[in-house]
Amino acid sequence: MRYFAPLWRAATYARLTYLILGLPLGVGYFAFLATAFSVSASLAIIWVGIPLFVVSVVVWRAFAVFERRLVTALIGIPIEDPPPVTAGRKGLWERTRAIVGDPSTWRSLAWLLLRFPLGIAGWVIATVSLVVTFSLFVLPLV
């Protein structure tokens, strides 16, 4: 009976939910980042793309905060937020440079970009395991 113990734990289904949410979240993150980068790069020639890039950096940092909260809520592993980079900075230009130059900004970008292929893999694994498990339970009844 101990082999079936994970089936009765809420943590199993919370982690399964995290795996299943990986695909739609990964698609959303990737679509936003691809659009933000392409629009920012194409409009950089007329200087409109630079503020758009800064806004996209702020948004992807917010996505990373959401991901940390999601991992803490569903998986139960607390991930600390990076220290604020704008503390003690004066002026918009210095704060912008601090945010863009912060290593956690670029780690967040790497995670959000990896979330798409990892989301596909996690979704496939979770869906197949659910279907196979359900089929094995129902097969003797049929």
Short mmCIF file of N, CA, C and O in Angstrom, two decimals, residues 9-137:
data_model
loop_
_atom_site.label_atom_id
_atom_site.label_comp_id
_atom_site.label_asym_id
_atom_site.label_seq_id
_atom_site.Cartn_x
_atom_site.Cartn_y
_atom_site.Cartn_z
N ARG A 9 -1.63 12.16 -1.37
CA ARG A 9 -1.05 13.40 -0.86
C ARG A 9 -1.43 14.58 -1.74
O ARG A 9 -1.40 14.50 -2.97
N ALA A 10 -1.73 15.70 -1.12
CA ALA A 10 -2.07 16.92 -1.86
C ALA A 10 -0.85 17.48 -2.59
O ALA A 10 -0.98 18.09 -3.66
N ALA A 11 0.34 17.25 -2.05
CA ALA A 11 1.56 17.77 -2.68
C ALA A 11 1.77 17.15 -4.06
O ALA A 11 2.28 17.82 -4.97
N THR A 12 1.37 15.91 -4.24
CA THR A 12 1.51 15.26 -5.54
C THR A 12 0.70 16.01 -6.60
O THR A 12 1.20 16.27 -7.69
N TYR A 13 -0.51 16.37 -6.26
CA TYR A 13 -1.37 17.04 -7.24
C TYR A 13 -0.98 18.51 -7.42
O TYR A 13 -1.17 19.07 -8.50
N ALA A 14 -0.40 19.12 -6.40
CA ALA A 14 0.09 20.49 -6.54
C ALA A 14 1.29 20.50 -7.50
O ALA A 14 1.39 21.38 -8.37
N ARG A 15 2.17 19.53 -7.37
CA ARG A 15 3.32 19.45 -8.27
C ARG A 15 2.89 19.09 -9.69
O ARG A 15 3.45 19.57 -10.67
N LEU A 16 1.90 18.25 -9.79
CA LEU A 16 1.35 17.91 -11.10
C LEU A 16 0.72 19.15 -11.75
O LEU A 16 0.88 19.36 -12.96
N THR A 17 0.05 19.95 -10.96
CA THR A 17 -0.52 21.20 -11.48
C THR A 17 0.57 22.12 -11.97
O THR A 17 0.43 22.77 -13.01
N TYR A 18 1.70 22.19 -11.24
CA TYR A 18 2.82 23.02 -11.69
C TYR A 18 3.36 22.52 -13.03
O TYR A 18 3.67 23.33 -13.91
N LEU A 19 3.46 21.22 -13.20
CA LEU A 19 3.93 20.68 -14.47
C LEU A 19 2.96 20.99 -15.61
O LEU A 19 3.36 21.34 -16.71
N ILE A 20 1.68 20.87 -15.35
CA ILE A 20 0.68 21.12 -16.39
C ILE A 20 0.62 22.61 -16.73
O ILE A 20 0.45 22.98 -17.89
N LEU A 21 0.80 23.48 -15.73
CA LEU A 21 0.79 24.91 -16.00
C LEU A 21 2.04 25.37 -16.76
O LEU A 21 2.06 26.49 -17.27
N GLY A 22 3.05 24.53 -16.82
CA GLY A 22 4.28 24.90 -17.49
C GLY A 22 4.10 25.22 -18.96
O GLY A 22 4.72 26.14 -19.48
N LEU A 23 3.23 24.48 -19.64
CA LEU A 23 3.04 24.73 -21.07
C LEU A 23 2.35 26.06 -21.34
O LEU A 23 2.90 26.89 -22.08
N PRO A 24 1.19 26.34 -20.78
CA PRO A 24 0.57 27.63 -21.10
C PRO A 24 1.39 28.83 -20.61
O PRO A 24 1.47 29.84 -21.31
N LEU A 25 2.00 28.70 -19.44
CA LEU A 25 2.84 29.80 -18.97
C LEU A 25 4.06 29.98 -19.86
O LEU A 25 4.45 31.11 -20.18
N GLY A 26 4.69 28.87 -20.25
CA GLY A 26 5.86 28.96 -21.13
C GLY A 26 5.52 29.58 -22.47
O GLY A 26 6.29 30.39 -23.00
N VAL A 27 4.39 29.21 -23.03
CA VAL A 27 3.97 29.81 -24.30
C VAL A 27 3.73 31.30 -24.13
O VAL A 27 4.15 32.12 -24.96
N GLY A 28 3.06 31.68 -23.04
CA GLY A 28 2.81 33.10 -22.79
C GLY A 28 4.08 33.90 -22.59
O GLY A 28 4.24 34.99 -23.16
N TYR A 29 5.00 33.37 -21.78
CA TYR A 29 6.27 34.06 -21.57
C TYR A 29 7.05 34.20 -22.87
O TYR A 29 7.59 35.27 -23.19
N PHE A 30 7.12 33.10 -23.62
CA PHE A 30 7.88 33.13 -24.86
C PHE A 30 7.27 34.10 -25.87
O PHE A 30 7.99 34.83 -26.53
N ALA A 31 5.95 34.10 -25.97
CA ALA A 31 5.29 35.01 -26.90
C ALA A 31 5.54 36.46 -26.51
O ALA A 31 5.83 37.31 -27.36
N PHE A 32 5.45 36.74 -25.22
CA PHE A 32 5.71 38.11 -24.77
C PHE A 32 7.15 38.51 -25.06
O PHE A 32 7.39 39.60 -25.59
N LEU A 33 8.10 37.66 -24.69
CA LEU A 33 9.51 38.01 -24.86
C LEU A 33 9.88 38.15 -26.33
O LEU A 33 10.60 39.08 -26.70
N ALA A 34 9.39 37.24 -27.18
CA ALA A 34 9.70 37.34 -28.61
C ALA A 34 9.11 38.62 -29.19
O ALA A 34 9.78 39.32 -29.97
N THR A 35 7.89 38.94 -28.82
CA THR A 35 7.27 40.16 -29.32
C THR A 35 7.98 41.40 -28.79
O THR A 35 8.25 42.34 -29.54
N ALA A 36 8.28 41.41 -27.50
CA ALA A 36 8.93 42.57 -26.91
C ALA A 36 10.30 42.82 -27.52
O ALA A 36 10.65 43.96 -27.83
N PHE A 37 11.08 41.74 -27.71
CA PHE A 37 12.41 41.93 -28.28
C PHE A 37 12.35 42.37 -29.74
O PHE A 37 13.09 43.25 -30.15
N SER A 38 11.46 41.76 -30.51
CA SER A 38 11.40 42.13 -31.92
C SER A 38 10.88 43.55 -32.11
O SER A 38 11.42 44.31 -32.93
N VAL A 39 9.87 43.93 -31.36
CA VAL A 39 9.34 45.30 -31.49
C VAL A 39 10.37 46.31 -30.97
O VAL A 39 10.59 47.35 -31.59
N SER A 40 11.01 46.01 -29.84
CA SER A 40 12.02 46.92 -29.30
C SER A 40 13.19 47.09 -30.26
O SER A 40 13.67 48.20 -30.47
N ALA A 41 13.65 45.99 -30.83
CA ALA A 41 14.78 46.07 -31.76
C ALA A 41 14.41 46.80 -33.04
O ALA A 41 15.20 47.59 -33.56
N SER A 42 13.21 46.57 -33.54
CA SER A 42 12.83 47.22 -34.79
C SER A 42 12.54 48.70 -34.60
O SER A 42 12.72 49.49 -35.52
N LEU A 43 12.10 49.10 -33.42
CA LEU A 43 11.81 50.51 -33.18
C LEU A 43 12.96 51.26 -32.51
O LEU A 43 12.83 52.44 -32.22
N ALA A 44 14.07 50.59 -32.28
CA ALA A 44 15.22 51.25 -31.65
C ALA A 44 15.81 52.32 -32.56
O ALA A 44 16.41 53.28 -32.07
N ILE A 45 15.62 52.20 -33.86
CA ILE A 45 16.16 53.17 -34.80
C ILE A 45 15.53 54.54 -34.61
O ILE A 45 16.16 55.57 -34.85
N ILE A 46 14.28 54.58 -34.16
CA ILE A 46 13.62 55.87 -33.93
C ILE A 46 13.49 56.16 -32.43
O ILE A 46 12.68 56.97 -32.03
N TRP A 47 14.28 55.48 -31.62
CA TRP A 47 14.40 55.69 -30.18
C TRP A 47 13.16 55.32 -29.38
O TRP A 47 13.10 55.54 -28.19
N VAL A 48 12.16 54.80 -30.03
CA VAL A 48 10.97 54.36 -29.30
C VAL A 48 11.21 52.98 -28.70
O VAL A 48 10.66 52.64 -27.65
N GLY A 49 12.06 52.20 -29.34
CA GLY A 49 12.32 50.84 -28.89
C GLY A 49 13.07 50.76 -27.57
O GLY A 49 12.93 49.78 -26.84
N ILE A 50 13.85 51.78 -27.25
CA ILE A 50 14.63 51.73 -26.01
C ILE A 50 13.72 51.81 -24.78
O ILE A 50 13.85 50.97 -23.87
N PRO A 51 12.76 52.74 -24.71
CA PRO A 51 11.83 52.68 -23.57
C PRO A 51 10.98 51.41 -23.58
O PRO A 51 10.65 50.88 -22.50
N LEU A 52 10.63 50.91 -24.76
CA LEU A 52 9.88 49.65 -24.81
C LEU A 52 10.70 48.50 -24.26
O LEU A 52 10.17 47.62 -23.58
N PHE A 53 12.00 48.49 -24.54
CA PHE A 53 12.87 47.45 -24.01
C PHE A 53 12.93 47.54 -22.48
O PHE A 53 12.88 46.53 -21.79
N VAL A 54 13.04 48.76 -21.95
CA VAL A 54 13.11 48.94 -20.50
C VAL A 54 11.80 48.47 -19.86
O VAL A 54 11.81 47.79 -18.83
N VAL A 55 10.67 48.78 -20.48
CA VAL A 55 9.39 48.32 -19.96
C VAL A 55 9.32 46.79 -20.01
O VAL A 55 8.84 46.15 -19.07
N SER A 56 9.82 46.19 -21.09
CA SER A 56 9.79 44.73 -21.18
C SER A 56 10.70 44.10 -20.12
O SER A 56 10.38 43.03 -19.59
N VAL A 57 11.81 44.75 -19.78
CA VAL A 57 12.67 44.25 -18.71
C VAL A 57 11.93 44.26 -17.38
O VAL A 57 11.97 43.29 -16.61
N VAL A 58 11.21 45.33 -17.12
CA VAL A 58 10.45 45.42 -15.87
C VAL A 58 9.35 44.35 -15.85
O VAL A 58 9.12 43.70 -14.82
N VAL A 59 8.70 44.12 -16.99
CA VAL A 59 7.64 43.11 -17.04
C VAL A 59 8.21 41.72 -16.87
O VAL A 59 7.63 40.89 -16.15
N TRP A 60 9.35 41.41 -17.50
CA TRP A 60 9.88 40.06 -17.33
C TRP A 60 10.38 39.84 -15.92
O TRP A 60 10.36 38.72 -15.41
N ARG A 61 10.83 40.89 -15.23
CA ARG A 61 11.18 40.73 -13.82
C ARG A 61 9.92 40.44 -13.00
O ARG A 61 9.96 39.66 -12.05
N ALA A 62 8.80 41.04 -13.37
CA ALA A 62 7.54 40.75 -12.68
C ALA A 62 7.10 39.32 -12.94
O ALA A 62 6.58 38.64 -12.04
N PHE A 63 7.30 38.84 -14.17
CA PHE A 63 7.01 37.43 -14.47
C PHE A 63 7.86 36.51 -13.61
O PHE A 63 7.39 35.47 -13.14
N ALA A 64 9.11 36.87 -13.40
CA ALA A 64 10.01 36.04 -12.57
C ALA A 64 9.54 36.02 -11.12
O ALA A 64 9.60 34.98 -10.45
N VAL A 65 9.05 37.15 -10.63
CA VAL A 65 8.49 37.18 -9.27
C VAL A 65 7.27 36.27 -9.19
O VAL A 65 7.11 35.51 -8.22
N PHE A 66 6.42 36.31 -10.21
CA PHE A 66 5.25 35.43 -10.25
C PHE A 66 5.67 33.96 -10.25
O PHE A 66 5.08 33.14 -9.55
N GLU A 67 6.70 33.62 -11.01
CA GLU A 67 7.20 32.24 -11.05
C GLU A 67 7.71 31.80 -9.68
O GLU A 67 7.47 30.67 -9.26
N ARG A 68 8.42 32.69 -8.99
CA ARG A 68 8.91 32.34 -7.65
C ARG A 68 7.75 32.07 -6.70
O ARG A 68 7.78 31.14 -5.91
N ARG A 69 6.74 32.90 -6.77
CA ARG A 69 5.56 32.71 -5.91
C ARG A 69 4.82 31.42 -6.26
O ARG A 69 4.33 30.72 -5.39
N LEU A 70 4.77 31.10 -7.56
CA LEU A 70 4.10 29.88 -8.00
C LEU A 70 4.83 28.65 -7.51
O LEU A 70 4.21 27.68 -7.04
N VAL A 71 6.15 28.66 -7.59
CA VAL A 71 6.94 27.53 -7.09
C VAL A 71 6.76 27.39 -5.59
O VAL A 71 6.58 26.28 -5.07
N THR A 72 6.78 28.50 -4.88
CA THR A 72 6.58 28.44 -3.42
C THR A 72 5.21 27.90 -3.07
O THR A 72 5.07 27.07 -2.17
N ALA A 73 4.18 28.32 -3.82
CA ALA A 73 2.81 27.90 -3.50
C ALA A 73 2.55 26.44 -3.89
O ALA A 73 1.95 25.70 -3.11
N LEU A 74 2.99 26.02 -5.07
CA LEU A 74 2.64 24.69 -5.56
C LEU A 74 3.64 23.61 -5.18
O LEU A 74 3.25 22.47 -4.91
N ILE A 75 4.90 23.93 -5.19
CA ILE A 75 5.90 22.91 -4.90
C ILE A 75 6.34 22.95 -3.44
O ILE A 75 6.72 21.94 -2.87
N GLY A 76 6.25 24.11 -2.83
CA GLY A 76 6.59 24.21 -1.42
C GLY A 76 8.04 24.53 -1.15
O GLY A 76 8.50 24.42 -0.02
N ILE A 77 8.77 24.92 -2.17
CA ILE A 77 10.17 25.30 -2.00
C ILE A 77 10.25 26.82 -2.07
O ILE A 77 10.01 27.40 -3.13
N PRO A 78 10.57 27.48 -0.96
CA PRO A 78 10.64 28.94 -1.01
C PRO A 78 11.87 29.42 -1.78
O PRO A 78 12.98 28.97 -1.53
N ILE A 79 11.64 30.28 -2.72
CA ILE A 79 12.73 30.89 -3.48
C ILE A 79 12.74 32.37 -3.14
O ILE A 79 11.76 33.08 -3.34
N GLU A 80 13.85 32.82 -2.61
CA GLU A 80 13.96 34.21 -2.18
C GLU A 80 14.04 35.14 -3.39
O GLU A 80 14.63 34.80 -4.41
N ASP A 81 13.47 36.31 -3.22
CA ASP A 81 13.60 37.34 -4.25
C ASP A 81 15.01 37.90 -4.20
O ASP A 81 15.61 38.00 -3.12
N PRO A 82 15.55 38.30 -5.35
CA PRO A 82 16.86 38.94 -5.33
C PRO A 82 16.75 40.31 -4.64
O PRO A 82 15.66 40.89 -4.58
N PRO A 83 17.86 40.80 -4.14
CA PRO A 83 17.79 42.12 -3.48
C PRO A 83 17.41 43.20 -4.49
O PRO A 83 17.73 43.09 -5.68
N PRO A 84 16.71 44.22 -4.03
CA PRO A 84 16.33 45.29 -4.96
C PRO A 84 17.57 46.01 -5.49
O PRO A 84 18.51 46.27 -4.75
N VAL A 85 17.54 46.29 -6.78
CA VAL A 85 18.72 46.90 -7.41
C VAL A 85 18.62 48.41 -7.48
O VAL A 85 19.61 49.07 -7.76
N THR A 86 17.47 48.96 -7.23
CA THR A 86 17.33 50.41 -7.36
C THR A 86 17.50 51.14 -6.04
O THR A 86 17.35 52.35 -5.98
N ALA A 87 17.81 50.41 -4.97
CA ALA A 87 17.97 51.05 -3.66
C ALA A 87 19.19 51.97 -3.69
O ALA A 87 20.29 51.56 -4.07
N GLY A 88 18.99 53.20 -3.31
CA GLY A 88 20.09 54.16 -3.26
C GLY A 88 20.45 54.77 -4.60
O GLY A 88 21.39 55.55 -4.68
N ARG A 89 19.75 54.44 -5.64
CA ARG A 89 20.03 55.00 -6.96
C ARG A 89 19.21 56.27 -7.14
O ARG A 89 18.04 56.31 -6.81
N LYS A 90 19.85 57.27 -7.67
CA LYS A 90 19.16 58.53 -7.92
C LYS A 90 19.03 58.73 -9.42
O LYS A 90 19.95 58.48 -10.17
N GLY A 91 17.89 59.12 -9.81
CA GLY A 91 17.67 59.40 -11.22
C GLY A 91 17.19 58.18 -11.98
O GLY A 91 17.52 57.04 -11.64
N LEU A 92 16.42 58.46 -13.00
CA LEU A 92 15.84 57.40 -13.82
C LEU A 92 16.91 56.62 -14.58
O LEU A 92 16.84 55.41 -14.70
N TRP A 93 17.90 57.31 -15.11
CA TRP A 93 18.94 56.66 -15.90
C TRP A 93 19.75 55.68 -15.05
O TRP A 93 20.03 54.56 -15.48
N GLU A 94 20.12 56.07 -13.84
CA GLU A 94 20.91 55.18 -12.97
C GLU A 94 20.09 53.96 -12.55
O GLU A 94 20.63 52.85 -12.49
N ARG A 95 18.82 54.16 -12.25
CA ARG A 95 17.98 53.02 -11.88
C ARG A 95 17.79 52.07 -13.04
O ARG A 95 17.81 50.85 -12.88
N THR A 96 17.61 52.62 -14.24
CA THR A 96 17.45 51.78 -15.43
C THR A 96 18.72 50.97 -15.69
O THR A 96 18.66 49.78 -15.97
N ARG A 97 19.86 51.62 -15.60
CA ARG A 97 21.13 50.91 -15.79
C ARG A 97 21.33 49.83 -14.74
O ARG A 97 21.85 48.75 -15.04
N ALA A 98 20.92 50.09 -13.51
CA ALA A 98 21.06 49.09 -12.45
C ALA A 98 20.17 47.88 -12.71
O ALA A 98 20.61 46.74 -12.52
N ILE A 99 18.95 48.12 -13.16
CA ILE A 99 18.04 47.00 -13.43
C ILE A 99 18.52 46.18 -14.62
O ILE A 99 18.55 44.95 -14.58
N VAL A 100 18.92 46.86 -15.70
CA VAL A 100 19.37 46.14 -16.90
C VAL A 100 20.71 45.43 -16.64
O VAL A 100 20.95 44.35 -17.17
N GLY A 101 21.54 45.99 -15.79
CA GLY A 101 22.84 45.37 -15.51
C GLY A 101 22.83 44.35 -14.41
O GLY A 101 23.86 43.71 -14.14
N ASP A 102 21.70 44.14 -13.77
CA ASP A 102 21.63 43.20 -12.66
C ASP A 102 21.67 41.76 -13.18
O ASP A 102 20.92 41.40 -14.09
N PRO A 103 22.51 40.91 -12.61
CA PRO A 103 22.57 39.51 -13.07
C PRO A 103 21.26 38.75 -12.87
O PRO A 103 20.93 37.86 -13.66
N SER A 104 20.49 39.08 -11.83
CA SER A 104 19.23 38.36 -11.62
C SER A 104 18.22 38.67 -12.72
O SER A 104 17.35 37.85 -13.01
N THR A 105 18.35 39.83 -13.36
CA THR A 105 17.48 40.15 -14.49
C THR A 105 17.73 39.17 -15.63
O THR A 105 16.79 38.65 -16.23
N TRP A 106 18.97 38.89 -15.89
CA TRP A 106 19.32 38.00 -17.00
C TRP A 106 19.10 36.54 -16.66
O TRP A 106 18.76 35.74 -17.52
N ARG A 107 19.25 36.18 -15.38
CA ARG A 107 18.88 34.82 -14.96
C ARG A 107 17.38 34.61 -15.10
O ARG A 107 16.93 33.54 -15.50
N SER A 108 16.63 35.64 -14.76
CA SER A 108 15.17 35.55 -14.92
C SER A 108 14.80 35.38 -16.38
O SER A 108 13.91 34.60 -16.72
N LEU A 109 15.47 36.11 -17.25
CA LEU A 109 15.21 35.98 -18.69
C LEU A 109 15.52 34.56 -19.16
O LEU A 109 14.74 33.96 -19.91
N ALA A 110 16.65 34.02 -18.71
CA ALA A 110 17.01 32.66 -19.12
C ALA A 110 15.97 31.65 -18.65
O ALA A 110 15.58 30.75 -19.41
N TRP A 111 15.48 31.80 -17.41
CA TRP A 111 14.47 30.88 -16.91
C TRP A 111 13.18 31.01 -17.71
O TRP A 111 12.54 30.02 -18.06
N LEU A 112 12.76 32.25 -17.98
CA LEU A 112 11.51 32.44 -18.71
C LEU A 112 11.60 31.88 -20.13
O LEU A 112 10.62 31.36 -20.67
N LEU A 113 12.77 31.97 -20.75
CA LEU A 113 12.94 31.39 -22.09
C LEU A 113 12.99 29.86 -22.03
O LEU A 113 12.46 29.19 -22.92
N LEU A 114 13.59 29.31 -20.98
CA LEU A 114 13.64 27.86 -20.83
C LEU A 114 12.31 27.27 -20.40
O LEU A 114 12.07 26.08 -20.56
N ARG A 115 11.44 28.11 -19.88
CA ARG A 115 10.15 27.63 -19.40
C ARG A 115 9.31 27.06 -20.54
O ARG A 115 8.50 26.17 -20.32
N PHE A 116 9.51 27.54 -21.75
CA PHE A 116 8.74 27.04 -22.89
C PHE A 116 9.09 25.59 -23.22
O PHE A 116 8.22 24.72 -23.19
N PRO A 117 10.36 25.24 -23.53
CA PRO A 117 10.64 23.83 -23.83
C PRO A 117 10.49 22.93 -22.61
O PRO A 117 10.02 21.79 -22.74
N LEU A 118 10.83 23.42 -21.43
CA LEU A 118 10.63 22.61 -20.22
C LEU A 118 9.14 22.45 -19.92
O LEU A 118 8.72 21.41 -19.40
N GLY A 119 8.35 23.45 -20.26
CA GLY A 119 6.91 23.36 -20.09
C GLY A 119 6.30 22.31 -20.99
O GLY A 119 5.39 21.58 -20.59
N ILE A 120 6.81 22.22 -22.21
CA ILE A 120 6.34 21.18 -23.14
C ILE A 120 6.66 19.80 -22.57
O ILE A 120 5.79 18.92 -22.51
N ALA A 121 7.90 19.64 -22.12
CA ALA A 121 8.30 18.33 -21.58
C ALA A 121 7.50 17.99 -20.33
O ALA A 121 7.02 16.86 -20.17
N GLY A 122 7.33 18.94 -19.42
CA GLY A 122 6.58 18.69 -18.20
C GLY A 122 5.12 18.38 -18.48
O GLY A 122 4.53 17.50 -17.86
N TRP A 123 4.53 19.10 -19.42
CA TRP A 123 3.13 18.86 -19.77
C TRP A 123 2.96 17.47 -20.36
O TRP A 123 2.01 16.77 -20.02
N VAL A 124 3.86 17.08 -21.24
CA VAL A 124 3.77 15.75 -21.86
C VAL A 124 3.93 14.67 -20.79
O VAL A 124 3.14 13.71 -20.75
N ILE A 125 4.90 14.81 -19.92
CA ILE A 125 5.12 13.81 -18.87
C ILE A 125 3.90 13.72 -17.94
O ILE A 125 3.43 12.63 -17.62
N ALA A 126 3.38 14.87 -17.53
CA ALA A 126 2.23 14.87 -16.62
C ALA A 126 1.00 14.30 -17.29
O ALA A 126 0.27 13.50 -16.69
N THR A 127 0.76 14.68 -18.53
CA THR A 127 -0.44 14.20 -19.23
C THR A 127 -0.35 12.70 -19.49
O THR A 127 -1.33 11.97 -19.27
N VAL A 128 0.78 12.24 -19.94
CA VAL A 128 0.94 10.81 -20.21
C VAL A 128 0.81 10.01 -18.92
O VAL A 128 0.15 8.96 -18.89
N SER A 129 1.41 10.49 -17.85
CA SER A 129 1.31 9.74 -16.59
C SER A 129 -0.12 9.71 -16.07
O SER A 129 -0.57 8.68 -15.56
N LEU A 130 -0.86 10.80 -16.25
CA LEU A 130 -2.27 10.79 -15.83
C LEU A 130 -3.10 9.83 -16.69
O LEU A 130 -3.93 9.08 -16.17
N VAL A 131 -2.89 9.86 -17.99
CA VAL A 131 -3.67 9.00 -18.88
C VAL A 131 -3.35 7.53 -18.64
O VAL A 131 -4.25 6.69 -18.58
N VAL A 132 -2.07 7.22 -18.49
CA VAL A 132 -1.69 5.82 -18.25
C VAL A 132 -2.23 5.36 -16.89
O VAL A 132 -2.78 4.25 -16.79
N THR A 133 -2.12 6.18 -15.88
CA THR A 133 -2.63 5.80 -14.57
C THR A 133 -4.14 5.58 -14.60
O THR A 133 -4.65 4.58 -14.09
N PHE A 134 -4.85 6.51 -15.22
CA PHE A 134 -6.30 6.37 -15.31
C PHE A 134 -6.68 5.13 -16.12
O PHE A 134 -7.60 4.39 -15.76
N SER A 135 -5.94 4.89 -17.20
CA SER A 135 -6.23 3.71 -18.03
C SER A 135 -5.99 2.42 -17.26
O SER A 135 -6.76 1.47 -17.39
N LEU A 136 -4.95 2.37 -16.46
CA LEU A 136 -4.67 1.16 -15.70
C LEU A 136 -5.70 0.92 -14.60
O LEU A 136 -5.96 -0.23 -14.24
N PHE A 137 -6.28 1.99 -14.08
CA PHE A 137 -7.35 1.81 -13.09
C PHE A 137 -8.65 1.40 -13.72
O PHE A 137 -9.42 0.63 -13.15
#
